[in-house]
Amino acid sequence: MKVLVAVKRVVDYNVKVRVKADNSGVDLANVKMSMNPFCEIAVEEAVRLKEKGVATEIVVVSIGPATAQEQLRTALALGADRAVLVESADELNSLAVAKLLKAVVDKEQPQLVILGKQAIDSDNNQTGQMLAALTGYGQGTFASKVEVSGDKVAVTREIDGGAQTVSLSLPAIVTTDLRLNEPRYASLPNIMKAKKKPLEVLTPDALGVSTASTNKTVKVEAPAARSAGIKVKSVAELVEKLKNEAKVI
Ligand code: AMP
């Protein structure tokens, strides 16, 4: 079974992001970039499926600038077999990314596509769902457990108030949630080996996909600074303040 995993290059989760002075976006100059944490979980799940003998090949795909090759090499070091970069310097919205992924799905014909539930830079939580709509495949989003048997995959989903298990016919789309697994670290020998694994570079044009956007970012602003908190002396004082000052109870 071939598994396709989508990985996004994002600002590292430890970085305190700064907004550009002209409010046009987030300042990315000299900022540490990493693989989106939910995509790390997606790669780990694919590697575990391969270790169990369920998956036979793992292809990782990223859409973004040439520098996204770094994240693809990381995925190769973690156990993916080959990588595809769809190179684009443009800021792409989820629909454009989903259309490009659909073109890669058509080309690669994977049985399972694993994505993160969301990218921590844009927090869109849209791409997997859009890809499912474009391909017509079943989707199991926010997965905390994935079990493939025969031509079906059972996906346990994190939902409000508990867990829901859905059974999907393959090919299918899965998006990962935090509890699915704990990703491993790449070992030095595997980082060295990853340098020799195949990495194909494509363009949106070569895939016949237009990435023109229908939405425009008007303004990006940092959240308002929070005012300092206070300490209360008793529960009674807390309740009084919640009632009369915050007016939330
Ligand atoms: P989003 O819908 O933007 O929150 O992203 C959800 C998931 O879609 C990510 O965790 C990735 O698996 C995938 N994805 C989004 N953008 C990209 C991209 N530019 N390249 C590869 N995968 C992406």
mmCIF file of C-alpha atoms and ligand atoms in Angstrom:
data_model
loop_
_atom_site.group_PDB
_atom_site.id
_atom_site.type_symbol
_atom_site.label_atom_id
_atom_site.label_comp_id
_atom_site.label_asym_id
_atom_site.label_seq_id
_atom_site.Cartn_x
_atom_site.Cartn_y
_atom_site.Cartn_z
ATOM 1 C CA MET A 1 0.000 0.000 0.000
ATOM 2 C CA LYS A 2 1.352 3.411 -0.970
ATOM 3 C CA VAL A 3 0.924 6.202 1.587
ATOM 4 C CA LEU A 4 1.183 9.879 0.664
ATOM 5 C CA VAL A 5 1.957 12.303 3.483
ATOM 6 C CA ALA A 6 1.602 16.080 3.124
ATOM 7 C CA VAL A 7 4.118 18.104 5.128
ATOM 8 C CA LYS A 8 4.163 21.861 5.498
ATOM 9 C CA ARG A 9 7.101 24.126 6.336
ATOM 10 C CA VAL A 10 5.989 26.519 9.070
ATOM 11 C CA VAL A 11 7.467 28.885 11.645
ATOM 12 C CA ASP A 12 8.844 26.713 14.474
ATOM 13 C CA TYR A 13 6.390 26.388 17.358
ATOM 14 C CA ASN A 14 8.954 27.827 19.807
ATOM 15 C CA VAL A 15 9.295 31.103 17.892
ATOM 16 C CA LYS A 16 7.434 34.169 19.114
ATOM 17 C CA VAL A 17 6.065 35.504 15.849
ATOM 18 C CA ARG A 18 6.364 39.188 14.944
ATOM 19 C CA VAL A 19 4.074 41.061 12.614
ATOM 20 C CA LYS A 20 5.713 43.120 9.857
ATOM 21 C CA ALA A 21 5.694 46.880 10.402
ATOM 22 C CA ASP A 22 3.385 47.415 7.392
ATOM 23 C CA ASN A 23 0.847 44.828 8.731
ATOM 24 C CA SER A 24 1.127 42.837 5.505
ATOM 25 C CA GLY A 25 1.992 39.567 7.253
ATOM 26 C CA VAL A 26 4.292 37.788 9.681
ATOM 27 C CA ASP A 27 7.997 38.629 9.568
ATOM 28 C CA LEU A 28 9.839 35.501 8.384
ATOM 29 C CA ALA A 29 13.321 37.054 8.114
ATOM 30 C CA ASN A 30 15.858 34.989 10.122
ATOM 31 C CA VAL A 31 13.079 32.959 11.749
ATOM 32 C CA LYS A 32 13.551 29.250 12.522
ATOM 33 C CA MET A 33 11.320 27.137 10.280
ATOM 34 C CA SER A 34 10.314 23.506 10.940
ATOM 35 C CA MET A 35 7.933 20.788 9.862
ATOM 36 C CA ASN A 36 4.397 21.501 11.079
ATOM 37 C CA PRO A 37 3.988 19.388 14.284
ATOM 38 C CA PHE A 38 0.793 17.688 13.046
ATOM 39 C CA CYS A 39 2.659 16.725 9.848
ATOM 40 C CA GLU A 40 5.400 15.120 12.001
ATOM 41 C CA ILE A 41 2.649 12.989 13.515
ATOM 42 C CA ALA A 42 1.434 12.145 9.992
ATOM 43 C CA VAL A 43 4.930 11.033 8.925
ATOM 44 C CA GLU A 44 5.317 8.977 12.114
ATOM 45 C CA GLU A 45 2.003 7.201 11.491
ATOM 46 C CA ALA A 46 3.038 6.338 7.925
ATOM 47 C CA VAL A 47 6.397 5.010 9.165
ATOM 48 C CA ARG A 48 4.624 2.866 11.787
ATOM 49 C CA LEU A 49 2.316 1.475 9.070
ATOM 50 C CA LYS A 50 5.413 0.567 7.054
ATOM 51 C CA GLU A 51 7.066 -1.046 10.074
ATOM 52 C CA LYS A 52 3.904 -3.149 10.581
ATOM 53 C CA GLY A 53 4.136 -4.301 6.956
ATOM 54 C CA VAL A 54 0.890 -2.501 6.025
ATOM 55 C CA ALA A 55 2.495 0.273 3.950
ATOM 56 C CA THR A 56 5.033 -0.568 1.273
ATOM 57 C CA GLU A 57 6.033 2.928 0.162
ATOM 58 C CA ILE A 58 5.845 6.359 1.787
ATOM 59 C CA VAL A 59 5.894 9.421 -0.436
ATOM 60 C CA VAL A 60 6.058 12.835 1.237
ATOM 61 C CA VAL A 61 4.897 15.978 -0.519
ATOM 62 C CA SER A 62 5.315 19.627 0.326
ATOM 63 C CA ILE A 63 4.090 22.708 -1.462
ATOM 64 C CA GLY A 64 6.115 25.829 -0.964
ATOM 65 C CA PRO A 65 9.446 27.523 -1.619
ATOM 66 C CA ALA A 66 12.650 25.646 -2.510
ATOM 67 C CA THR A 67 13.623 25.803 1.180
ATOM 68 C CA ALA A 68 10.781 23.366 1.975
ATOM 69 C CA GLN A 69 13.246 20.710 0.765
ATOM 70 C CA GLU A 70 14.678 20.882 4.325
ATOM 71 C CA GLN A 71 11.408 19.593 5.796
ATOM 72 C CA LEU A 72 11.144 16.938 3.067
ATOM 73 C CA ARG A 73 14.683 15.755 3.915
ATOM 74 C CA THR A 74 13.636 15.562 7.571
ATOM 75 C CA ALA A 75 10.656 13.391 6.584
ATOM 76 C CA LEU A 76 13.000 11.198 4.510
ATOM 77 C CA ALA A 77 15.294 10.867 7.539
ATOM 78 C CA LEU A 78 12.299 9.800 9.631
ATOM 79 C CA GLY A 79 11.552 6.952 7.225
ATOM 80 C CA ALA A 80 9.801 8.219 4.086
ATOM 81 C CA ASP A 81 11.056 6.649 0.839
ATOM 82 C CA ARG A 82 10.825 9.561 -1.573
ATOM 83 C CA ALA A 83 9.745 13.165 -1.713
ATOM 84 C CA VAL A 84 7.935 15.539 -4.050
ATOM 85 C CA LEU A 85 8.238 19.310 -3.804
ATOM 86 C CA VAL A 86 5.678 21.382 -5.660
ATOM 87 C CA GLU A 87 7.681 24.575 -5.795
ATOM 88 C CA SER A 88 5.860 27.863 -5.473
ATOM 89 C CA ALA A 89 7.038 31.101 -3.923
ATOM 90 C CA ASP A 90 3.445 32.399 -3.679
ATOM 91 C CA GLU A 91 1.436 32.409 -0.473
ATOM 92 C CA LEU A 92 -1.146 29.751 -1.286
ATOM 93 C CA ASN A 93 -4.541 29.341 0.328
ATOM 94 C CA SER A 94 -5.907 25.957 1.386
ATOM 95 C CA LEU A 95 -7.927 25.445 -1.798
ATOM 96 C CA ALA A 96 -4.859 25.994 -3.993
ATOM 97 C CA VAL A 97 -2.865 23.570 -1.807
ATOM 98 C CA ALA A 98 -5.702 21.007 -1.937
ATOM 99 C CA LYS A 99 -5.893 21.287 -5.755
ATOM 100 C CA LEU A 100 -2.131 20.736 -6.019
ATOM 101 C CA LEU A 101 -2.337 17.767 -3.641
ATOM 102 C CA LYS A 102 -5.197 16.362 -5.741
ATOM 103 C CA ALA A 103 -2.917 16.551 -8.809
ATOM 104 C CA VAL A 104 -0.195 14.696 -6.872
ATOM 105 C CA VAL A 105 -2.777 12.099 -5.731
ATOM 106 C CA ASP A 106 -3.824 11.586 -9.375
ATOM 107 C CA LYS A 107 -0.186 11.074 -10.346
ATOM 108 C CA GLU A 108 0.862 8.869 -7.411
ATOM 109 C CA GLN A 109 -2.393 6.937 -6.799
ATOM 110 C CA PRO A 110 -1.819 6.371 -3.044
ATOM 111 C CA GLN A 111 -4.223 4.190 -1.039
ATOM 112 C CA LEU A 112 -3.955 6.420 2.005
ATOM 113 C CA VAL A 113 -3.237 10.146 2.272
ATOM 114 C CA ILE A 114 -2.238 11.462 5.701
ATOM 115 C CA LEU A 115 -2.212 15.175 6.513
ATOM 116 C CA GLY A 116 -1.991 17.168 9.714
ATOM 117 C CA LYS A 117 -5.315 18.376 11.136
ATOM 118 C CA GLN A 118 -4.027 21.932 10.847
ATOM 119 C CA ALA A 119 -0.971 23.990 10.071
ATOM 120 C CA ILE A 120 0.150 25.988 13.111
ATOM 121 C CA ASP A 121 0.945 29.089 11.049
ATOM 122 C CA SER A 122 -2.414 29.747 9.391
ATOM 123 C CA ASP A 123 -4.543 27.503 11.678
ATOM 124 C CA ASN A 124 -6.807 26.854 8.697
ATOM 125 C CA ASN A 125 -7.834 23.232 9.366
ATOM 126 C CA GLN A 126 -9.177 22.979 5.811
ATOM 127 C CA THR A 127 -6.750 21.241 3.476
ATOM 128 C CA GLY A 128 -7.556 17.600 4.311
ATOM 129 C CA GLN A 129 -11.285 18.217 4.098
ATOM 130 C CA MET A 130 -10.923 20.056 0.778
ATOM 131 C CA LEU A 131 -8.724 17.280 -0.613
ATOM 132 C CA ALA A 132 -11.383 14.731 0.393
ATOM 133 C CA ALA A 133 -14.009 16.777 -1.453
ATOM 134 C CA LEU A 134 -11.845 17.124 -4.582
ATOM 135 C CA THR A 135 -10.884 13.429 -4.712
ATOM 136 C CA GLY A 136 -14.239 12.071 -3.571
ATOM 137 C CA TYR A 137 -12.420 9.873 -0.992
ATOM 138 C CA GLY A 138 -13.768 9.249 2.496
ATOM 139 C CA GLN A 139 -12.184 11.296 5.273
ATOM 140 C CA GLY A 140 -11.300 10.537 8.878
ATOM 141 C CA THR A 141 -10.276 13.827 10.459
ATOM 142 C CA PHE A 142 -8.689 14.477 13.914
ATOM 143 C CA ALA A 143 -7.455 10.877 14.099
ATOM 144 C CA SER A 144 -6.244 9.420 17.381
ATOM 145 C CA LYS A 145 -6.055 5.842 16.035
ATOM 146 C CA VAL A 146 -5.682 4.433 12.510
ATOM 147 C CA GLU A 147 -6.107 0.736 11.738
ATOM 148 C CA VAL A 148 -5.908 -0.593 8.194
ATOM 149 C CA SER A 149 -7.414 -3.985 7.454
ATOM 150 C CA GLY A 150 -7.914 -5.206 3.903
ATOM 151 C CA ASP A 151 -9.462 -2.479 1.791
ATOM 152 C CA LYS A 152 -10.781 -0.546 4.803
ATOM 153 C CA VAL A 153 -9.315 1.808 7.367
ATOM 154 C CA ALA A 154 -10.873 2.356 10.802
ATOM 155 C CA VAL A 155 -10.177 5.851 12.085
ATOM 156 C CA THR A 156 -10.910 6.844 15.668
ATOM 157 C CA ARG A 157 -11.675 10.559 15.685
ATOM 158 C CA GLU A 158 -11.373 13.035 18.532
ATOM 159 C CA ILE A 159 -14.736 14.734 18.809
ATOM 160 C CA ASP A 160 -16.352 16.937 21.439
ATOM 161 C CA GLY A 161 -17.129 14.755 24.422
ATOM 162 C CA GLY A 162 -15.355 11.594 23.309
ATOM 163 C CA ALA A 163 -14.210 9.481 20.410
ATOM 164 C CA GLN A 164 -15.954 8.365 17.238
ATOM 165 C CA THR A 165 -14.762 5.518 15.025
ATOM 166 C CA VAL A 166 -15.468 5.616 11.317
ATOM 167 C CA SER A 167 -14.738 2.902 8.772
ATOM 168 C CA LEU A 168 -13.558 4.190 5.393
ATOM 169 C CA SER A 169 -13.019 2.378 2.112
ATOM 170 C CA LEU A 170 -9.531 2.867 0.696
ATOM 171 C CA PRO A 171 -8.319 5.101 -0.846
ATOM 172 C CA ALA A 172 -9.015 7.485 2.017
ATOM 173 C CA ILE A 173 -7.850 10.714 3.642
ATOM 174 C CA VAL A 174 -6.790 10.909 7.294
ATOM 175 C CA THR A 175 -5.850 14.015 9.265
ATOM 176 C CA THR A 176 -3.863 13.625 12.470
ATOM 177 C CA ASP A 177 -4.600 14.838 15.976
ATOM 178 C CA LEU A 178 -2.129 15.115 18.860
ATOM 179 C CA ARG A 179 -2.895 11.801 20.544
ATOM 180 C CA LEU A 180 -2.283 9.651 17.450
ATOM 181 C CA ASN A 181 1.386 9.005 18.272
ATOM 182 C CA GLU A 182 4.588 10.551 19.564
ATOM 183 C CA PRO A 183 6.941 11.236 16.661
ATOM 184 C CA ARG A 184 10.476 9.864 16.832
ATOM 185 C CA TYR A 185 13.676 11.845 16.319
ATOM 186 C CA ALA A 186 15.746 11.258 13.214
ATOM 187 C CA SER A 187 19.047 9.478 13.909
ATOM 188 C CA LEU A 188 22.292 10.847 12.462
ATOM 189 C CA PRO A 189 22.838 7.836 10.134
ATOM 190 C CA ASN A 190 19.274 8.250 8.831
ATOM 191 C CA ILE A 191 19.839 11.992 8.274
ATOM 192 C CA MET A 192 22.893 11.076 6.177
ATOM 193 C CA LYS A 193 20.974 8.380 4.263
ATOM 194 C CA ALA A 194 18.105 10.802 3.589
ATOM 195 C CA LYS A 195 20.418 13.015 1.536
ATOM 196 C CA LYS A 196 20.558 10.270 -1.098
ATOM 197 C CA LYS A 197 16.819 9.536 -1.256
ATOM 198 C CA PRO A 198 14.946 10.791 -4.371
ATOM 199 C CA LEU A 199 13.359 14.247 -4.255
ATOM 200 C CA GLU A 200 11.373 15.315 -7.311
ATOM 201 C CA VAL A 201 10.637 19.000 -7.932
ATOM 202 C CA LEU A 202 7.422 19.906 -9.775
ATOM 203 C CA THR A 203 5.628 23.199 -10.416
ATOM 204 C CA PRO A 204 1.920 24.101 -10.279
ATOM 205 C CA ASP A 205 2.139 24.744 -14.056
ATOM 206 C CA ALA A 206 3.539 21.276 -14.722
ATOM 207 C CA LEU A 207 0.626 19.831 -12.715
ATOM 208 C CA GLY A 208 -1.828 21.991 -14.676
ATOM 209 C CA VAL A 209 -3.168 23.715 -11.571
ATOM 210 C CA SER A 210 -3.978 27.397 -11.288
ATOM 211 C CA THR A 211 -3.208 28.699 -7.811
ATOM 212 C CA ALA A 212 -4.833 32.090 -8.274
ATOM 213 C CA SER A 213 -6.473 33.149 -5.025
ATOM 214 C CA THR A 214 -9.961 34.516 -4.550
ATOM 215 C CA ASN A 215 -9.170 35.968 -1.170
ATOM 216 C CA LYS A 216 -6.850 38.782 -0.226
ATOM 217 C CA THR A 217 -5.260 39.372 3.173
ATOM 218 C CA VAL A 218 -6.325 42.850 4.189
ATOM 219 C CA LYS A 219 -4.317 43.229 7.383
ATOM 220 C CA VAL A 220 -2.342 41.145 9.862
ATOM 221 C CA GLU A 221 -2.228 42.410 13.451
ATOM 222 C CA ALA A 222 -0.658 41.141 16.665
ATOM 223 C CA PRO A 223 -3.175 40.384 19.435
ATOM 224 C CA ALA A 224 -3.759 43.253 21.858
ATOM 225 C CA ALA A 225 -1.352 43.159 24.808
ATOM 226 C CA ARG A 226 -3.027 41.647 27.873
ATOM 227 C CA SER A 227 -3.257 43.797 30.993
ATOM 228 C CA ALA A 228 -1.629 42.471 34.161
ATOM 229 C CA GLY A 229 -3.624 40.060 36.344
ATOM 230 C CA ILE A 230 -4.364 40.494 40.047
ATOM 231 C CA LYS A 231 -4.382 38.143 43.046
ATOM 232 C CA VAL A 232 -7.533 37.830 45.088
ATOM 233 C CA LYS A 233 -7.519 36.984 48.799
ATOM 234 C CA SER A 234 -10.554 34.720 48.953
ATOM 235 C CA VAL A 235 -13.089 32.772 46.908
ATOM 236 C CA ALA A 236 -15.737 35.284 47.979
ATOM 237 C CA GLU A 237 -13.665 38.137 46.519
ATOM 238 C CA LEU A 238 -13.139 36.144 43.292
ATOM 239 C CA VAL A 239 -16.873 35.509 42.939
ATOM 240 C CA GLU A 240 -17.618 39.158 43.654
ATOM 241 C CA LYS A 241 -15.181 40.295 40.939
ATOM 242 C CA LEU A 242 -16.464 37.753 38.391
ATOM 243 C CA LYS A 243 -19.994 38.992 39.080
ATOM 244 C CA ASN A 244 -19.533 42.723 39.306
ATOM 245 C CA GLU A 245 -16.324 43.532 37.406
ATOM 246 C CA ALA A 246 -15.952 40.866 34.718
ATOM 247 C CA LYS A 247 -19.724 40.305 34.658
ATOM 248 C CA VAL A 248 -19.265 36.723 33.517
ATOM 249 C CA ILE A 249 -21.368 34.986 36.182
HETATM 250 P P1 AMP B 1 -4.310 23.651 7.028
HETATM 251 O O1 AMP B 1 -5.582 23.241 6.377
HETATM 252 O O2 AMP B 1 -3.583 24.767 6.288
HETATM 253 O O3 AMP B 1 -4.474 23.990 8.502
HETATM 254 O O4 AMP B 1 -3.298 22.432 6.939
HETATM 255 C C1 AMP B 1 -3.662 21.107 7.294
HETATM 256 C C2 AMP B 1 -2.657 20.117 6.727
HETATM 257 O O5 AMP B 1 -2.658 20.211 5.300
HETATM 258 C C3 AMP B 1 -1.191 20.311 7.127
HETATM 259 O O6 AMP B 1 -0.888 19.734 8.387
HETATM 260 C C4 AMP B 1 -0.479 19.581 5.987
HETATM 261 O O7 AMP B 1 -0.531 18.173 6.171
HETATM 262 C C5 AMP B 1 -1.356 19.946 4.786
HETATM 263 N N1 AMP B 1 -0.822 21.173 4.148
HETATM 264 C C6 AMP B 1 -1.274 22.446 4.265
HETATM 265 N N2 AMP B 1 -0.498 23.287 3.543
HETATM 266 C C7 AMP B 1 0.461 22.527 2.965
HETATM 267 C C8 AMP B 1 1.568 22.785 2.104
HETATM 268 N N3 AMP B 1 1.850 24.011 1.680
HETATM 269 N N4 AMP B 1 2.338 21.736 1.704
HETATM 270 C C9 AMP B 1 2.059 20.478 2.122
HETATM 271 N N5 AMP B 1 1.037 20.158 2.927
HETATM 272 C C10 AMP B 1 0.254 21.165 3.349
#
